[in-house]
Amino acid sequence: SDAAELHLHPLARGIVDASDSTAGTLTVMGQTVQLTAATNYSDHRACVTATTGACTAIASQDELTATTGATAGSYVSVHGYLFDDGSGSGNAQIIATLVSVRDVPTSSVPYAYKAEGVVRTASGTTLTIGGLTVDLASATCRSGGSTVACDGAFAAGSIVSVGAAAQPALPATTL
């Protein structure tokens, strides 16, 4: 049968906290993003199509800006797939197939900041995904399509998606 709909969801959406061009990695929302020769870049910032104040479209890792002190880096959505990082700890990194650069959201956009990955640790209403500690104390948690109590809802090894409308403190290590 044919698919009726196709939804693309990024594995990470937020500010580039760090960029290592030697290793070919980015850090976005505490997640390690591996870039490859096959990674595509798409720039949707308003300045790309502007007639005045125009900018050049970002087409590589070297053109992305990482967070420096209080100055936020590029805002990106990262699409790809999760891959075991080989550490034996159950961690996964994102292998990027597409890095989409956008303007930082100025209005309340649900899940403007997002991370999806394998839960490394879980205790009560706190869990860790990659390098991101997530506080679920005020969150709405869902599992199997139903709303569930967040306390103890997720275990190490689970794949979860977390998001927030507000930008976390940079670098994004806590959500």
mmCIF file of N, CA and C in Angstrom, residues 32-149:
data_model
loop_
_atom_site.group_PDB
_atom_site.id
_atom_site.type_symbol
_atom_site.label_atom_id
_atom_site.label_comp_id
_atom_site.label_asym_id
_atom_site.label_seq_id
_atom_site.Cartn_x
_atom_site.Cartn_y
_atom_site.Cartn_z
ATOM 1 N N THR A 32 25.465 14.935 20.245
ATOM 2 C CA THR A 32 26.576 14.923 19.298
ATOM 3 C C THR A 32 26.018 14.622 17.923
ATOM 4 N N VAL A 33 26.328 15.500 16.975
ATOM 5 C CA VAL A 33 25.856 15.358 15.603
ATOM 6 C C VAL A 33 27.070 15.106 14.716
ATOM 7 N N GLN A 34 27.129 13.939 14.103
ATOM 8 C CA GLN A 34 28.229 13.592 13.188
ATOM 9 C C GLN A 34 27.856 14.044 11.782
ATOM 10 N N LEU A 35 28.701 14.860 11.194
ATOM 11 C CA LEU A 35 28.506 15.318 9.825
ATOM 12 C C LEU A 35 29.358 14.460 8.903
ATOM 13 N N THR A 36 28.864 14.201 7.705
ATOM 14 C CA THR A 36 29.602 13.395 6.739
ATOM 15 C C THR A 36 29.635 14.125 5.409
ATOM 16 N N ALA A 37 30.335 13.556 4.457
ATOM 17 C CA ALA A 37 30.365 14.136 3.108
ATOM 18 C C ALA A 37 28.977 14.112 2.479
ATOM 19 N N ALA A 38 28.098 13.249 2.974
ATOM 20 C CA ALA A 38 26.740 13.138 2.429
ATOM 21 C C ALA A 38 25.746 14.065 3.130
ATOM 22 N N THR A 39 26.166 14.782 4.178
ATOM 23 C CA THR A 39 25.265 15.698 4.874
ATOM 24 C C THR A 39 24.928 16.877 3.961
ATOM 25 N N ASN A 40 23.640 17.159 3.845
ATOM 26 C CA ASN A 40 23.173 18.300 3.058
ATOM 27 C C ASN A 40 22.867 19.469 3.973
ATOM 28 N N TYR A 41 22.937 20.680 3.442
ATOM 29 C CA TYR A 41 22.637 21.897 4.188
ATOM 30 C C TYR A 41 21.550 22.657 3.453
ATOM 31 N N SER A 42 20.618 23.213 4.215
ATOM 32 C CA SER A 42 19.524 23.995 3.656
ATOM 33 C C SER A 42 19.366 25.235 4.526
ATOM 34 N N ASP A 43 19.422 26.415 3.925
ATOM 35 C CA ASP A 43 19.372 27.666 4.678
ATOM 36 C C ASP A 43 18.048 28.371 4.412
ATOM 37 N N HIS A 44 17.234 28.512 5.463
ATOM 38 C CA HIS A 44 15.916 29.128 5.354
ATOM 39 C C HIS A 44 15.836 30.452 6.104
ATOM 40 N N ARG A 45 16.981 31.070 6.401
ATOM 41 C CA ARG A 45 16.960 32.346 7.114
ATOM 42 C C ARG A 45 16.383 33.433 6.205
ATOM 43 N N ALA A 46 15.729 34.409 6.802
ATOM 44 C CA ALA A 46 15.097 35.493 6.042
ATOM 45 C C ALA A 46 16.118 36.267 5.223
ATOM 46 N N CYS A 47 17.338 36.392 5.718
ATOM 47 C CA CYS A 47 18.342 37.183 5.005
ATOM 48 C C CYS A 47 18.773 36.544 3.684
ATOM 49 N N VAL A 48 18.563 35.254 3.532
ATOM 50 C CA VAL A 48 18.974 34.570 2.302
ATOM 51 C C VAL A 48 18.161 35.068 1.103
ATOM 52 N N THR A 49 16.870 35.351 1.321
ATOM 53 C CA THR A 49 16.020 35.804 0.223
ATOM 54 C C THR A 49 15.778 37.313 0.242
ATOM 55 N N ALA A 50 16.341 38.020 1.221
ATOM 56 C CA ALA A 50 16.132 39.468 1.333
ATOM 57 C C ALA A 50 16.835 40.208 0.207
ATOM 58 N N THR A 51 16.240 41.318 -0.211
ATOM 59 C CA THR A 51 16.869 42.143 -1.257
ATOM 60 C C THR A 51 17.851 43.131 -0.644
ATOM 61 N N THR A 52 17.627 43.528 0.617
ATOM 62 C CA THR A 52 18.584 44.375 1.323
ATOM 63 C C THR A 52 19.037 43.632 2.567
ATOM 64 N N GLY A 53 20.283 43.822 2.936
ATOM 65 C CA GLY A 53 20.822 43.104 4.093
ATOM 66 C C GLY A 53 20.955 41.625 3.829
ATOM 67 N N ALA A 54 21.052 41.256 2.573
ATOM 68 C CA ALA A 54 21.121 39.847 2.193
ATOM 69 C C ALA A 54 22.377 39.179 2.743
ATOM 70 N N CYS A 55 22.300 37.866 2.886
ATOM 71 C CA CYS A 55 23.445 37.092 3.344
ATOM 72 C C CYS A 55 23.629 35.891 2.426
ATOM 73 N N THR A 56 24.789 35.290 2.510
ATOM 74 C CA THR A 56 25.084 34.104 1.715
ATOM 75 C C THR A 56 24.544 32.873 2.431
ATOM 76 N N ALA A 57 23.914 31.992 1.695
ATOM 77 C CA ALA A 57 23.355 30.773 2.272
ATOM 78 C C ALA A 57 24.464 29.897 2.841
ATOM 79 N N ILE A 58 24.217 29.339 4.017
ATOM 80 C CA ILE A 58 25.157 28.427 4.665
ATOM 81 C C ILE A 58 25.102 27.090 3.943
ATOM 82 N N ALA A 59 26.270 26.580 3.554
ATOM 83 C CA ALA A 59 26.323 25.338 2.781
ATOM 84 C C ALA A 59 27.333 24.341 3.328
ATOM 85 N N SER A 60 27.904 24.623 4.521
ATOM 86 C CA SER A 60 28.877 23.700 5.103
ATOM 87 C C SER A 60 29.008 23.952 6.598
ATOM 88 N N GLN A 61 29.646 23.025 7.288
ATOM 89 C CA GLN A 61 29.882 23.159 8.721
ATOM 90 C C GLN A 61 30.692 24.403 9.035
ATOM 91 N N ASP A 62 31.671 24.725 8.220
ATOM 92 C CA ASP A 62 32.543 25.865 8.485
ATOM 93 C C ASP A 62 31.800 27.194 8.502
ATOM 94 N N GLU A 63 30.631 27.244 7.871
ATOM 95 C CA GLU A 63 29.863 28.479 7.809
ATOM 96 C C GLU A 63 28.864 28.620 8.958
ATOM 97 N N LEU A 64 28.663 27.553 9.739
ATOM 98 C CA LEU A 64 27.805 27.616 10.916
ATOM 99 C C LEU A 64 28.546 28.326 12.038
ATOM 100 N N THR A 65 27.805 29.000 12.896
ATOM 101 C CA THR A 65 28.393 29.699 14.030
ATOM 102 C C THR A 65 28.080 28.926 15.305
ATOM 103 N N ALA A 66 29.095 28.687 16.126
ATOM 104 C CA ALA A 66 28.895 28.027 17.416
ATOM 105 C C ALA A 66 28.697 29.088 18.490
ATOM 106 N N THR A 67 28.026 28.720 19.561
ATOM 107 C CA THR A 67 27.814 29.613 20.692
ATOM 108 C C THR A 67 29.152 30.008 21.301
ATOM 109 N N THR A 68 29.296 31.299 21.558
ATOM 110 C CA THR A 68 30.490 31.818 22.217
ATOM 111 C C THR A 68 30.040 32.692 23.372
ATOM 112 N N GLY A 69 30.289 32.249 24.602
ATOM 113 C CA GLY A 69 29.846 33.010 25.765
ATOM 114 C C GLY A 69 28.339 33.183 25.739
ATOM 115 N N ALA A 70 27.872 34.440 25.798
ATOM 116 C CA ALA A 70 26.439 34.740 25.785
ATOM 117 C C ALA A 70 25.901 34.911 24.370
ATOM 118 N N THR A 71 26.764 34.824 23.359
ATOM 119 C CA THR A 71 26.336 34.988 21.971
ATOM 120 C C THR A 71 25.929 33.638 21.388
ATOM 121 N N ALA A 72 24.646 33.530 21.056
ATOM 122 C CA ALA A 72 24.116 32.268 20.531
ATOM 123 C C ALA A 72 24.646 31.989 19.139
ATOM 124 N N GLY A 73 24.867 30.720 18.852
ATOM 125 C CA GLY A 73 25.305 30.289 17.530
ATOM 126 C C GLY A 73 24.133 30.180 16.570
ATOM 127 N N SER A 74 24.345 29.494 15.470
ATOM 128 C CA SER A 74 23.307 29.284 14.458
ATOM 129 C C SER A 74 22.187 28.424 15.027
ATOM 130 N N TYR A 75 20.963 28.722 14.610
ATOM 131 C CA TYR A 75 19.798 27.918 14.989
ATOM 132 C C TYR A 75 19.568 26.904 13.876
ATOM 133 N N VAL A 76 19.534 25.611 14.218
ATOM 134 C CA VAL A 76 19.437 24.562 13.207
ATOM 135 C C VAL A 76 18.414 23.496 13.599
ATOM 136 N N SER A 77 17.930 22.811 12.583
ATOM 137 C CA SER A 77 17.172 21.572 12.751
ATOM 138 C C SER A 77 18.025 20.490 12.111
ATOM 139 N N VAL A 78 18.246 19.398 12.832
ATOM 140 C CA VAL A 78 19.106 18.332 12.339
ATOM 141 C C VAL A 78 18.269 17.084 12.076
ATOM 142 N N HIS A 79 18.298 16.635 10.839
ATOM 143 C CA HIS A 79 17.616 15.407 10.441
ATOM 144 C C HIS A 79 18.678 14.343 10.198
ATOM 145 N N GLY A 80 18.335 13.099 10.428
ATOM 146 C CA GLY A 80 19.283 12.013 10.210
ATOM 147 C C GLY A 80 18.808 10.759 10.906
ATOM 148 N N TYR A 81 19.741 10.040 11.468
ATOM 149 C CA TYR A 81 19.391 8.814 12.178
ATOM 150 C C TYR A 81 20.309 8.639 13.371
ATOM 151 N N LEU A 82 19.832 7.870 14.351
ATOM 152 C CA LEU A 82 20.607 7.589 15.558
ATOM 153 C C LEU A 82 21.528 6.409 15.292
ATOM 154 N N PHE A 83 22.748 6.505 15.811
ATOM 155 C CA PHE A 83 23.744 5.466 15.619
ATOM 156 C C PHE A 83 24.478 5.268 16.929
ATOM 157 N N ASP A 84 24.657 4.028 17.366
ATOM 158 C CA ASP A 84 25.400 3.718 18.592
ATOM 159 C C ASP A 84 26.796 4.318 18.484
ATOM 160 N N ASP A 85 27.196 5.075 19.508
ATOM 161 C CA ASP A 85 28.493 5.762 19.439
ATOM 162 C C ASP A 85 29.692 4.850 19.687
ATOM 163 N N GLY A 86 29.453 3.564 19.968
ATOM 164 C CA GLY A 86 30.547 2.609 20.133
ATOM 165 C C GLY A 86 31.206 2.629 21.499
ATOM 166 N N SER A 87 30.682 3.443 22.437
ATOM 167 C CA SER A 87 31.301 3.546 23.761
ATOM 168 C C SER A 87 30.912 2.391 24.678
ATOM 169 N N GLY A 88 29.910 1.609 24.280
ATOM 170 C CA GLY A 88 29.448 0.520 25.124
ATOM 171 C C GLY A 88 28.504 0.974 26.220
ATOM 172 N N SER A 89 28.196 2.287 26.276
ATOM 173 C CA SER A 89 27.333 2.812 27.330
ATOM 174 C C SER A 89 25.892 2.990 26.875
ATOM 175 N N GLY A 90 25.574 2.566 25.655
ATOM 176 C CA GLY A 90 24.223 2.718 25.153
ATOM 177 C C GLY A 90 23.946 4.100 24.582
ATOM 178 N N ASN A 91 24.972 4.939 24.512
ATOM 179 C CA ASN A 91 24.794 6.278 23.946
ATOM 180 C C ASN A 91 24.595 6.180 22.445
ATOM 181 N N ALA A 92 23.886 7.143 21.917
ATOM 182 C CA ALA A 92 23.719 7.216 20.472
ATOM 183 C C ALA A 92 24.072 8.622 20.034
ATOM 184 N N GLN A 93 24.611 8.724 18.857
ATOM 185 C CA GLN A 93 24.850 10.045 18.291
ATOM 186 C C GLN A 93 23.994 10.154 17.043
ATOM 187 N N ILE A 94 23.821 11.371 16.603
ATOM 188 C CA ILE A 94 23.026 11.613 15.410
ATOM 189 C C ILE A 94 23.970 11.652 14.212
ATOM 190 N N ILE A 95 23.663 10.870 13.195
ATOM 191 C CA ILE A 95 24.371 10.967 11.920
ATOM 192 C C ILE A 95 23.478 11.862 11.066
ATOM 193 N N ALA A 96 23.965 13.053 10.737
ATOM 194 C CA ALA A 96 23.145 14.047 10.046
ATOM 195 C C ALA A 96 23.066 13.784 8.549
ATOM 196 N N THR A 97 21.847 13.770 8.041
ATOM 197 C CA THR A 97 21.635 13.731 6.596
ATOM 198 C C THR A 97 21.280 15.117 6.088
ATOM 199 N N LEU A 98 20.686 15.960 6.966
ATOM 200 C CA LEU A 98 20.314 17.320 6.610
ATOM 201 C C LEU A 98 20.452 18.229 7.816
ATOM 202 N N VAL A 99 21.141 19.344 7.631
ATOM 203 C CA VAL A 99 21.207 20.405 8.637
ATOM 204 C C VAL A 99 20.498 21.599 8.015
ATOM 205 N N SER A 100 19.366 21.959 8.589
ATOM 206 C CA SER A 100 18.555 23.056 8.085
ATOM 207 C C SER A 100 18.744 24.265 8.990
ATOM 208 N N VAL A 101 19.243 25.349 8.426
ATOM 209 C CA VAL A 101 19.512 26.571 9.188
ATOM 210 C C VAL A 101 18.293 27.484 9.082
ATOM 211 N N ARG A 102 17.897 28.040 10.215
ATOM 212 C CA ARG A 102 16.712 28.905 10.268
ATOM 213 C C ARG A 102 16.984 30.097 11.167
ATOM 214 N N ASP A 103 16.083 31.084 11.104
ATOM 215 C CA ASP A 103 16.125 32.184 12.054
ATOM 216 C C ASP A 103 15.646 31.650 13.395
ATOM 217 N N VAL A 104 16.173 32.198 14.477
ATOM 218 C CA VAL A 104 15.727 31.801 15.813
ATOM 219 C C VAL A 104 14.254 32.183 15.934
ATOM 220 N N PRO A 105 13.400 31.265 16.395
ATOM 221 C CA PRO A 105 11.971 31.590 16.530
ATOM 222 C C PRO A 105 11.783 32.785 17.463
ATOM 223 N N THR A 106 10.910 33.700 17.060
ATOM 224 C CA THR A 106 10.657 34.887 17.879
ATOM 225 C C THR A 106 9.329 34.796 18.628
ATOM 226 N N SER A 107 8.496 33.853 18.271
ATOM 227 C CA SER A 107 7.231 33.675 18.976
ATOM 228 C C SER A 107 7.231 32.295 19.630
ATOM 229 N N SER A 108 6.205 32.049 20.411
ATOM 230 C CA SER A 108 6.116 30.776 21.116
ATOM 231 C C SER A 108 5.772 29.656 20.129
ATOM 232 N N VAL A 109 6.776 28.923 19.733
ATOM 233 C CA VAL A 109 6.608 27.801 18.819
ATOM 234 C C VAL A 109 6.780 26.523 19.636
ATOM 235 N N PRO A 110 5.746 25.677 19.688
ATOM 236 C CA PRO A 110 5.922 24.435 20.451
ATOM 237 C C PRO A 110 7.122 23.645 19.916
ATOM 238 N N TYR A 111 7.917 23.179 20.793
ATOM 239 C CA TYR A 111 9.077 22.361 20.451
ATOM 240 C C TYR A 111 10.074 23.078 19.543
ATOM 241 N N ALA A 112 10.257 24.370 19.752
ATOM 242 C CA ALA A 112 11.280 25.117 19.013
ATOM 243 C C ALA A 112 12.664 24.589 19.372
ATOM 244 N N TYR A 113 12.764 23.965 20.548
ATOM 245 C CA TYR A 113 14.020 23.372 21.016
ATOM 246 C C TYR A 113 13.720 21.918 21.323
ATOM 247 N N LYS A 114 14.449 21.010 20.677
ATOM 248 C CA LYS A 114 14.090 19.594 20.743
ATOM 249 C C LYS A 114 15.339 18.722 20.734
ATOM 250 N N ALA A 115 15.230 17.592 21.410
ATOM 251 C CA ALA A 115 16.252 16.545 21.333
ATOM 252 C C ALA A 115 15.550 15.199 21.339
ATOM 253 N N GLU A 116 16.038 14.300 20.521
ATOM 254 C CA GLU A 116 15.516 12.946 20.489
ATOM 255 C C GLU A 116 16.699 12.002 20.554
ATOM 256 N N GLY A 117 16.582 11.012 21.401
ATOM 257 C CA GLY A 117 17.682 10.072 21.512
ATOM 258 C C GLY A 117 17.431 9.002 22.547
ATOM 259 N N VAL A 118 18.493 8.299 22.871
ATOM 260 C CA VAL A 118 18.440 7.184 23.816
ATOM 261 C C VAL A 118 18.657 7.706 25.231
ATOM 262 N N VAL A 119 17.773 7.338 26.151
ATOM 263 C CA VAL A 119 17.916 7.739 27.549
ATOM 264 C C VAL A 119 19.132 7.022 28.131
ATOM 265 N N ARG A 120 20.106 7.813 28.597
ATOM 266 C CA ARG A 120 21.300 7.236 29.239
ATOM 267 C C ARG A 120 21.015 6.891 30.684
ATOM 268 N N THR A 121 20.393 7.835 31.407
ATOM 269 C CA THR A 121 20.040 7.607 32.810
ATOM 270 C C THR A 121 18.644 8.160 33.043
ATOM 271 N N ALA A 122 17.926 7.546 33.986
ATOM 272 C CA ALA A 122 16.596 8.009 34.357
ATOM 273 C C ALA A 122 16.403 7.783 35.845
ATOM 274 N N SER A 123 15.934 8.830 36.526
ATOM 275 C CA SER A 123 15.670 8.724 37.952
ATOM 276 C C SER A 123 14.544 9.693 38.293
ATOM 277 N N GLY A 124 13.403 9.158 38.706
ATOM 278 C CA GLY A 124 12.261 10.005 39.040
ATOM 279 C C GLY A 124 11.832 10.833 37.841
ATOM 280 N N THR A 125 11.929 12.151 37.980
ATOM 281 C CA THR A 125 11.515 13.047 36.901
ATOM 282 C C THR A 125 12.719 13.661 36.182
ATOM 283 N N THR A 126 13.865 13.018 36.271
ATOM 284 C CA THR A 126 15.063 13.504 35.589
ATOM 285 C C THR A 126 15.613 12.396 34.700
ATOM 286 N N LEU A 127 15.956 12.774 33.471
ATOM 287 C CA LEU A 127 16.615 11.819 32.583
ATOM 288 C C LEU A 127 17.695 12.531 31.795
ATOM 289 N N THR A 128 18.588 11.746 31.224
ATOM 290 C CA THR A 128 19.699 12.288 30.440
ATOM 291 C C THR A 128 19.667 11.671 29.056
ATOM 292 N N ILE A 129 19.730 12.540 28.047
ATOM 293 C CA ILE A 129 19.815 12.117 26.650
ATOM 294 C C ILE A 129 21.095 12.735 26.104
ATOM 295 N N GLY A 130 22.056 11.911 25.747
ATOM 296 C CA GLY A 130 23.348 12.451 25.309
ATOM 297 C C GLY A 130 23.917 13.311 26.420
ATOM 298 N N GLY A 131 24.235 14.569 26.119
ATOM 299 C CA GLY A 131 24.759 15.494 27.128
ATOM 300 C C GLY A 131 23.702 16.429 27.673
ATOM 301 N N LEU A 132 22.424 16.097 27.514
ATOM 302 C CA LEU A 132 21.324 16.959 27.950
ATOM 303 C C LEU A 132 20.601 16.331 29.131
ATOM 304 N N THR A 133 20.542 17.048 30.243
ATOM 305 C CA THR A 133 19.768 16.624 31.406
ATOM 306 C C THR A 133 18.385 17.242 31.272
ATOM 307 N N VAL A 134 17.351 16.412 31.386
ATOM 308 C CA VAL A 134 15.977 16.861 31.183
ATOM 309 C C VAL A 134 15.213 16.756 32.500
ATOM 310 N N ASP A 135 14.634 17.885 32.930
ATOM 311 C CA ASP A 135 13.816 17.933 34.133
ATOM 312 C C ASP A 135 12.356 17.826 33.703
ATOM 313 N N LEU A 136 11.705 16.728 34.062
ATOM 314 C CA LEU A 136 10.321 16.469 33.663
ATOM 315 C C LEU A 136 9.311 16.894 34.724
ATOM 316 N N ALA A 137 9.766 17.568 35.786
ATOM 317 C CA ALA A 137 8.883 17.902 36.905
ATOM 318 C C ALA A 137 7.664 18.708 36.472
ATOM 319 N N SER A 138 7.797 19.588 35.477
ATOM 320 C CA SER A 138 6.667 20.406 35.014
ATOM 321 C C SER A 138 6.222 20.012 33.609
ATOM 322 N N ALA A 139 6.654 18.856 33.157
ATOM 323 C CA ALA A 139 6.375 18.430 31.782
ATOM 324 C C ALA A 139 5.080 17.633 31.685
ATOM 325 N N THR A 140 4.581 17.529 30.473
ATOM 326 C CA THR A 140 3.510 16.594 30.155
ATOM 327 C C THR A 140 4.182 15.419 29.466
ATOM 328 N N CYS A 141 4.060 14.239 30.042
ATOM 329 C CA CYS A 141 4.712 13.046 29.496
ATOM 330 C C CYS A 141 3.689 12.159 28.812
ATOM 331 N N ARG A 142 4.116 11.612 27.688
ATOM 332 C CA ARG A 142 3.253 10.703 26.933
ATOM 333 C C ARG A 142 4.018 9.422 26.623
ATOM 334 N N SER A 143 3.301 8.332 26.669
ATOM 335 C CA SER A 143 3.868 7.037 26.324
ATOM 336 C C SER A 143 2.752 6.197 25.722
ATOM 337 N N GLY A 144 3.012 5.604 24.574
ATOM 338 C CA GLY A 144 2.011 4.771 23.920
ATOM 339 C C GLY A 144 0.757 5.542 23.532
ATOM 340 N N GLY A 145 0.914 6.858 23.276
ATOM 341 C CA GLY A 145 -0.219 7.671 22.859
ATOM 342 C C GLY A 145 -1.068 8.217 23.993
ATOM 343 N N SER A 146 -0.707 7.892 25.234
ATOM 344 C CA SER A 146 -1.481 8.357 26.393
ATOM 345 C C SER A 146 -0.629 9.232 27.289
ATOM 346 N N THR A 147 -1.271 10.134 28.011
ATOM 347 C CA THR A 147 -0.585 10.946 29.007
ATOM 348 C C THR A 147 -0.312 10.061 30.222
ATOM 349 N N VAL A 148 0.919 10.100 30.719
ATOM 350 C CA VAL A 148 1.321 9.285 31.866
ATOM 351 C C VAL A 148 2.029 10.166 32.885
ATOM 352 N N ALA A 149 2.113 9.680 34.107
ATOM 353 C CA ALA A 149 2.878 10.378 35.140
ATOM 354 C C ALA A 149 4.349 10.354 34.741
#
